[in-house]
mmCIF file with all atom_site columns, C-alpha atoms in Angstrom:
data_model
loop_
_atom_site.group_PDB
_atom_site.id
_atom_site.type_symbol
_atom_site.label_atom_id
_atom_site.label_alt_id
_atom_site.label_comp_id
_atom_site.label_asym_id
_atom_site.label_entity_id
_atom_site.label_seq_id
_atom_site.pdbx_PDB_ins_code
_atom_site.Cartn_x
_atom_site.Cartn_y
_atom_site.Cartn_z
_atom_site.occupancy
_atom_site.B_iso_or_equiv
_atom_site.pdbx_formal_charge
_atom_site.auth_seq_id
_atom_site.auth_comp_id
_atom_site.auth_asym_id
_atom_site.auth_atom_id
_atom_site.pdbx_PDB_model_num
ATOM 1   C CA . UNK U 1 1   ? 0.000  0.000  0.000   1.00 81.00 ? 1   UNK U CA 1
ATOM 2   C CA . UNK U 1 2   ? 1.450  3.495  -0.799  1.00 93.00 ? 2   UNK U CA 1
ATOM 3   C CA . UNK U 1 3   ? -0.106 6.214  1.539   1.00 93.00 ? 3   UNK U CA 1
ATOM 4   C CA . UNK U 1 4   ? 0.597  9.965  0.820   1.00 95.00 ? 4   UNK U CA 1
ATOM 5   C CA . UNK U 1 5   ? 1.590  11.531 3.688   1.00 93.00 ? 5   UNK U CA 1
ATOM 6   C CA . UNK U 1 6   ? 0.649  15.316 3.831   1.00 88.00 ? 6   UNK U CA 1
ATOM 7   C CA . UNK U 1 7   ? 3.427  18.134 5.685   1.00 92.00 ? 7   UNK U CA 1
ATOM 8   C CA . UNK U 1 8   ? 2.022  19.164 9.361   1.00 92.00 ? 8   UNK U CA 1
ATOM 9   C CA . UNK U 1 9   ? -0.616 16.988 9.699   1.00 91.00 ? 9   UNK U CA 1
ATOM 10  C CA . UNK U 1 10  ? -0.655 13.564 11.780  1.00 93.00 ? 10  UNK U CA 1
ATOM 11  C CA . UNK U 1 11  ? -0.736 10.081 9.900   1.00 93.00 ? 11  UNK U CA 1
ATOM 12  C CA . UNK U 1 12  ? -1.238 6.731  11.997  1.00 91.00 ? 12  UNK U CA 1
ATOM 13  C CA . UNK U 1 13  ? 1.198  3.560  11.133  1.00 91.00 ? 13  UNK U CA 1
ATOM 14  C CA . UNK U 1 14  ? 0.892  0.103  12.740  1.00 88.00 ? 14  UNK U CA 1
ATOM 15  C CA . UNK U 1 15  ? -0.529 1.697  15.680  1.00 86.00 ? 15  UNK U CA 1
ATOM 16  C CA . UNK U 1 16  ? 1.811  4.810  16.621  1.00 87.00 ? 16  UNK U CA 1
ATOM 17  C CA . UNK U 1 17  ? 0.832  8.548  15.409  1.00 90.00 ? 17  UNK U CA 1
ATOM 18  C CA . UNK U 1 18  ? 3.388  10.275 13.455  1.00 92.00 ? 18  UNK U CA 1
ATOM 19  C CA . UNK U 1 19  ? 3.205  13.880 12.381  1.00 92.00 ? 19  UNK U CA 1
ATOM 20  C CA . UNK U 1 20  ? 5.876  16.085 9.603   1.00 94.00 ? 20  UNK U CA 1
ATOM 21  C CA . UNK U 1 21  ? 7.340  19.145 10.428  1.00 95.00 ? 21  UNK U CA 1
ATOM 22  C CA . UNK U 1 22  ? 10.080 20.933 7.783   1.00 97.00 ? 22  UNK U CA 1
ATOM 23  C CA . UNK U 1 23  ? 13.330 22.779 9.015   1.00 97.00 ? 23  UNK U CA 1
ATOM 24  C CA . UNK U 1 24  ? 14.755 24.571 6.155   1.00 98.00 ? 24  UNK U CA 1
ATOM 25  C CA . UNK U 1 25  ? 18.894 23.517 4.845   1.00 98.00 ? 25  UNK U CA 1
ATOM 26  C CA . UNK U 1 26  ? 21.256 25.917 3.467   1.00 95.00 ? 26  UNK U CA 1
ATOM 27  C CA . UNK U 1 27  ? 20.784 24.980 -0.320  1.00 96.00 ? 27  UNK U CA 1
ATOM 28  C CA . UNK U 1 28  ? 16.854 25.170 -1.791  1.00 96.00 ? 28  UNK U CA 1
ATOM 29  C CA . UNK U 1 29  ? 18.619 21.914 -3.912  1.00 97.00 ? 29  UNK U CA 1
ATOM 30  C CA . UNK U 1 30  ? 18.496 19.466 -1.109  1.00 98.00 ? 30  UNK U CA 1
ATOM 31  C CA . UNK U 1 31  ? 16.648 16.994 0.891   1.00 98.00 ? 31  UNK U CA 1
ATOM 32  C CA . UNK U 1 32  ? 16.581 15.435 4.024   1.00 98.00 ? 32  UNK U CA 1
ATOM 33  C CA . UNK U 1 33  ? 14.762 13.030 6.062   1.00 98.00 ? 33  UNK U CA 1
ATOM 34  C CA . UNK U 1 34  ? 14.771 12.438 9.630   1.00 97.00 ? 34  UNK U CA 1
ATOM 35  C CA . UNK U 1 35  ? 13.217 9.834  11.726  1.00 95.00 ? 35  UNK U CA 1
ATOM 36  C CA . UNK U 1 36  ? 12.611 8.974  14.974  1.00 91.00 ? 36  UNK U CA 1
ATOM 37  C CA . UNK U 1 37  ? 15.520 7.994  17.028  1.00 88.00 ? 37  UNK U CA 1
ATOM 38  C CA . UNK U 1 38  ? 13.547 5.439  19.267  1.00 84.00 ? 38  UNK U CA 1
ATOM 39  C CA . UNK U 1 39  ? 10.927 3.490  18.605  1.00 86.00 ? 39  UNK U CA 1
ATOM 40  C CA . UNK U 1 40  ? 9.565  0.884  20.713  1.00 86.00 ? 40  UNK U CA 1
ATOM 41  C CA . UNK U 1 41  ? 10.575 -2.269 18.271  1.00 90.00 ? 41  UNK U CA 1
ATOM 42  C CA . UNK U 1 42  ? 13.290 -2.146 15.911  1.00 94.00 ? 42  UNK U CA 1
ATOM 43  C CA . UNK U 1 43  ? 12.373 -0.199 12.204  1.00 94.00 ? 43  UNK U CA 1
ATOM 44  C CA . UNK U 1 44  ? 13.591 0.493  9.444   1.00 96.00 ? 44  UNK U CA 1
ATOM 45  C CA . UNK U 1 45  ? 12.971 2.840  6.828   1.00 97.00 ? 45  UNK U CA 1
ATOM 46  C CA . UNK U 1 46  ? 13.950 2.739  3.339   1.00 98.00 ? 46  UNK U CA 1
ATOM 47  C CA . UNK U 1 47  ? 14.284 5.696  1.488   1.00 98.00 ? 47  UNK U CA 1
ATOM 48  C CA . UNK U 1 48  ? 13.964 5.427  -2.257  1.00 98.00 ? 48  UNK U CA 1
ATOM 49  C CA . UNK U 1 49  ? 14.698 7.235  -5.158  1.00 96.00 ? 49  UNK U CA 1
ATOM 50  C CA . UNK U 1 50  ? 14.509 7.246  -9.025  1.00 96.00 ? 50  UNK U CA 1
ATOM 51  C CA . UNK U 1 51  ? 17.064 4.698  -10.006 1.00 95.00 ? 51  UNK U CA 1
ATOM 52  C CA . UNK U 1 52  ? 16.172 2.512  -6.804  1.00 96.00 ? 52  UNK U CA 1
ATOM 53  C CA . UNK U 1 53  ? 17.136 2.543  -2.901  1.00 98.00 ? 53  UNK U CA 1
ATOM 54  C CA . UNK U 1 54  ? 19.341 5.241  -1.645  1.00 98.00 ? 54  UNK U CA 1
ATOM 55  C CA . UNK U 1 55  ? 19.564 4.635  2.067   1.00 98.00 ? 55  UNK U CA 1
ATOM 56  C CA . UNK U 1 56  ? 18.055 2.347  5.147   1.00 97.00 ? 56  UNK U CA 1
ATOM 57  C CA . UNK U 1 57  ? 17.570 4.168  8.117   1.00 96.00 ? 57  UNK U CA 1
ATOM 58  C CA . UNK U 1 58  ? 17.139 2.343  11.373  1.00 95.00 ? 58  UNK U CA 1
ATOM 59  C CA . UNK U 1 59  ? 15.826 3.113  14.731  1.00 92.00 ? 59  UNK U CA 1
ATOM 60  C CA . UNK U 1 60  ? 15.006 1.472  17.835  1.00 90.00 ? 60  UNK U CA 1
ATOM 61  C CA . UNK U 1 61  ? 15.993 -1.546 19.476  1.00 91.00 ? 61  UNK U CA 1
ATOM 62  C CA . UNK U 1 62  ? 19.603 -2.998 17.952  1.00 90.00 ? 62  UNK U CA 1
ATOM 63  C CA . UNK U 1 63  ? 19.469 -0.251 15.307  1.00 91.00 ? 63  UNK U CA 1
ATOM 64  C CA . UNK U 1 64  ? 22.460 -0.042 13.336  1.00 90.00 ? 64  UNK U CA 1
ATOM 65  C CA . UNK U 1 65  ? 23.806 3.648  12.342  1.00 89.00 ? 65  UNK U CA 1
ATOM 66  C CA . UNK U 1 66  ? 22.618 5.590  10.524  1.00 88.00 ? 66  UNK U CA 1
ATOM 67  C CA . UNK U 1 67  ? 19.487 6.195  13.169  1.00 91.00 ? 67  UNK U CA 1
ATOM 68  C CA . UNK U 1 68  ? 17.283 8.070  12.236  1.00 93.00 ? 68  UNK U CA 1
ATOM 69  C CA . UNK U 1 69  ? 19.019 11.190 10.237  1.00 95.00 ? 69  UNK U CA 1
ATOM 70  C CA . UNK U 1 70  ? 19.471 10.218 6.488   1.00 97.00 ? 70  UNK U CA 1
ATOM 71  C CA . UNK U 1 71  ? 22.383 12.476 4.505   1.00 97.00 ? 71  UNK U CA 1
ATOM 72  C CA . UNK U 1 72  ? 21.303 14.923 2.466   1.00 98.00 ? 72  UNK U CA 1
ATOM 73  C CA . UNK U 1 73  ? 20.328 14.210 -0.703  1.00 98.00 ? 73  UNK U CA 1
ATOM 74  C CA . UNK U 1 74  ? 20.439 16.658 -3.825  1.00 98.00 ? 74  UNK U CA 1
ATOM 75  C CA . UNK U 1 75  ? 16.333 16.866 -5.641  1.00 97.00 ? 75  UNK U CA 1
ATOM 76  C CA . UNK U 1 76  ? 17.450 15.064 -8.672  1.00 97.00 ? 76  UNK U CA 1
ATOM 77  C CA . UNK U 1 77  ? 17.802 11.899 -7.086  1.00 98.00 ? 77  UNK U CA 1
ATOM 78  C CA . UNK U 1 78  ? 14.073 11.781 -6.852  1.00 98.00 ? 78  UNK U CA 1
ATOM 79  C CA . UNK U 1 79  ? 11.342 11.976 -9.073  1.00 96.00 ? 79  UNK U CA 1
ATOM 80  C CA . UNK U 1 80  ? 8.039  14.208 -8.507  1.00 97.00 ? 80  UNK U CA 1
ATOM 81  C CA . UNK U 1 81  ? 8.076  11.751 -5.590  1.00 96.00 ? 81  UNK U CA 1
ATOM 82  C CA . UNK U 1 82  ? 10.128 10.271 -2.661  1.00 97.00 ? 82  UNK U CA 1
ATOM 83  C CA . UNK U 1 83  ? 8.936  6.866  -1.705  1.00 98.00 ? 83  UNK U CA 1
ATOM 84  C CA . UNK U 1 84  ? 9.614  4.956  1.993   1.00 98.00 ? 84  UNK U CA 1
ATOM 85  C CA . UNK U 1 85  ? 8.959  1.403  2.160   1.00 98.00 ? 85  UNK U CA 1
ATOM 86  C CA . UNK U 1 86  ? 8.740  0.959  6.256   1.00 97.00 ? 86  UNK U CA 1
ATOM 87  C CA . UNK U 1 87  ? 10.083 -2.302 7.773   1.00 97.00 ? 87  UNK U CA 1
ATOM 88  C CA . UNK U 1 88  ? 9.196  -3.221 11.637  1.00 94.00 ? 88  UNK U CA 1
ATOM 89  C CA . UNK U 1 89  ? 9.938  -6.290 14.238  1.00 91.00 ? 89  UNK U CA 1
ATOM 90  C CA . UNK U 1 90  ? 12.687 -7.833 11.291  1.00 89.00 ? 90  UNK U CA 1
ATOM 91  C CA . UNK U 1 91  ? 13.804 -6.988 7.860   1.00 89.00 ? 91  UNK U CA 1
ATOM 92  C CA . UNK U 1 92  ? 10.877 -9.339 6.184   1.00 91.00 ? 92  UNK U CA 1
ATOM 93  C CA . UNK U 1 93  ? 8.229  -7.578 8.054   1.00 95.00 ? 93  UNK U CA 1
ATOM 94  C CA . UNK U 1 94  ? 6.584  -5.297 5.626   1.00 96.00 ? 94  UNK U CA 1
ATOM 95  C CA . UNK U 1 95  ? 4.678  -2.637 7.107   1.00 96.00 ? 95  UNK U CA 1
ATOM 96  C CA . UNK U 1 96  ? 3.885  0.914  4.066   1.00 96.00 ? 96  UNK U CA 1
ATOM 97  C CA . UNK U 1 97  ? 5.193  2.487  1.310   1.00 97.00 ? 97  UNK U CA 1
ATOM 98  C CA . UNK U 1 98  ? 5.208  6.363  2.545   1.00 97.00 ? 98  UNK U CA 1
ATOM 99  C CA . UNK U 1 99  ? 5.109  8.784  -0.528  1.00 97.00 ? 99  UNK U CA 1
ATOM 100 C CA . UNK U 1 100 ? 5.929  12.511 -0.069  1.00 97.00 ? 100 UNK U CA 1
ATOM 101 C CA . UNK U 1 101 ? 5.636  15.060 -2.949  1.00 96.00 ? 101 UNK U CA 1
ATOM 102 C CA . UNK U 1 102 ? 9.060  16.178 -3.461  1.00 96.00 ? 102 UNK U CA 1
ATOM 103 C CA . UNK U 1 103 ? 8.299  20.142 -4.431  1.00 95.00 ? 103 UNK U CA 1
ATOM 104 C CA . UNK U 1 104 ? 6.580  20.174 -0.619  1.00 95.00 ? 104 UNK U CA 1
ATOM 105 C CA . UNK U 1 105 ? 9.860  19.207 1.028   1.00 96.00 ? 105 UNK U CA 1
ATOM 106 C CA . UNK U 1 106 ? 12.695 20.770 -1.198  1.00 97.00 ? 106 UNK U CA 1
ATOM 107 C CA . UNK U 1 107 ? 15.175 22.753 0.504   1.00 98.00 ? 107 UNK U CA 1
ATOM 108 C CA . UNK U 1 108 ? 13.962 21.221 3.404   1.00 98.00 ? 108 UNK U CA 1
ATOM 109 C CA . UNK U 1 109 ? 14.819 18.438 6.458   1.00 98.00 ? 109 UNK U CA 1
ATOM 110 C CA . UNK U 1 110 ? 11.471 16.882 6.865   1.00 97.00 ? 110 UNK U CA 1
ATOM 111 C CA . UNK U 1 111 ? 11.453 15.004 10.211  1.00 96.00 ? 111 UNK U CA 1
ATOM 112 C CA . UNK U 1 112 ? 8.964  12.659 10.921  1.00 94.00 ? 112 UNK U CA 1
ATOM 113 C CA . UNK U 1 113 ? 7.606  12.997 14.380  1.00 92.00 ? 113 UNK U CA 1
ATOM 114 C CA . UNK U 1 114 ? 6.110  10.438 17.048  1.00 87.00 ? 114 UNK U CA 1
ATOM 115 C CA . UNK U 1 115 ? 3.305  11.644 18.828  1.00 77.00 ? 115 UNK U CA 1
ATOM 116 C CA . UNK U 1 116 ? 2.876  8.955  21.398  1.00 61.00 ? 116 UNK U CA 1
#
């Protein structure tokens, strides 16, 4: 399932509530994503772009670094969209595809916040 997820405005996944909030970078070229830093079981969060997957992020329990900031990543590497295929418990646990309209978040660090 691929679920468009809206700036500023809370989403629920698998149970936990999750809202977006921007913070602008230094070049209007570039794109970041930031996740939560704990979680209560182990996640992972794929980030992908045109030609395929650019980076997994993990957080959580036995997360492996990078947690949760991803490195910034220049517009071109994405297409009108950027796509996050969200992994929880194990790597084989499928859980959403987030989609994000890149023109809403370029220039920008969009972190994804846990409201619980």
């Amino acid at each position: 399932m691929v679920r468009e997820i809206p700036v500023y405005e809370p989403f629920s996944m698998d149970g936990e509530t999750y809202e977006t909030v921007l913070s602008p970078l230094e070049n209007s070229k570039q794109i970041q994503l930031v996740f939560p830093f704990q979680t209560t079981f182990w996640t992972r969060f794929k980030i992908i772009g045109t030609n395929g997957p650019l980076e997994d992020i993990e957080a959580g329990p036995g997360a492996r670094v990078p947690i949760g900031v991803s490195r910034i990543f220049n517009v071109n590497e994405f297409g009108p969209s950027i796509f996050v295929e969200v992994f929880k418990r194990n790597p084989r646990t499928y859980i959403d595809t987030l989609k994000v309209k890149t023109r809403s978040v370029q220039g920008y660090s969009i972190h994804f916040l846990t409201q619980n």
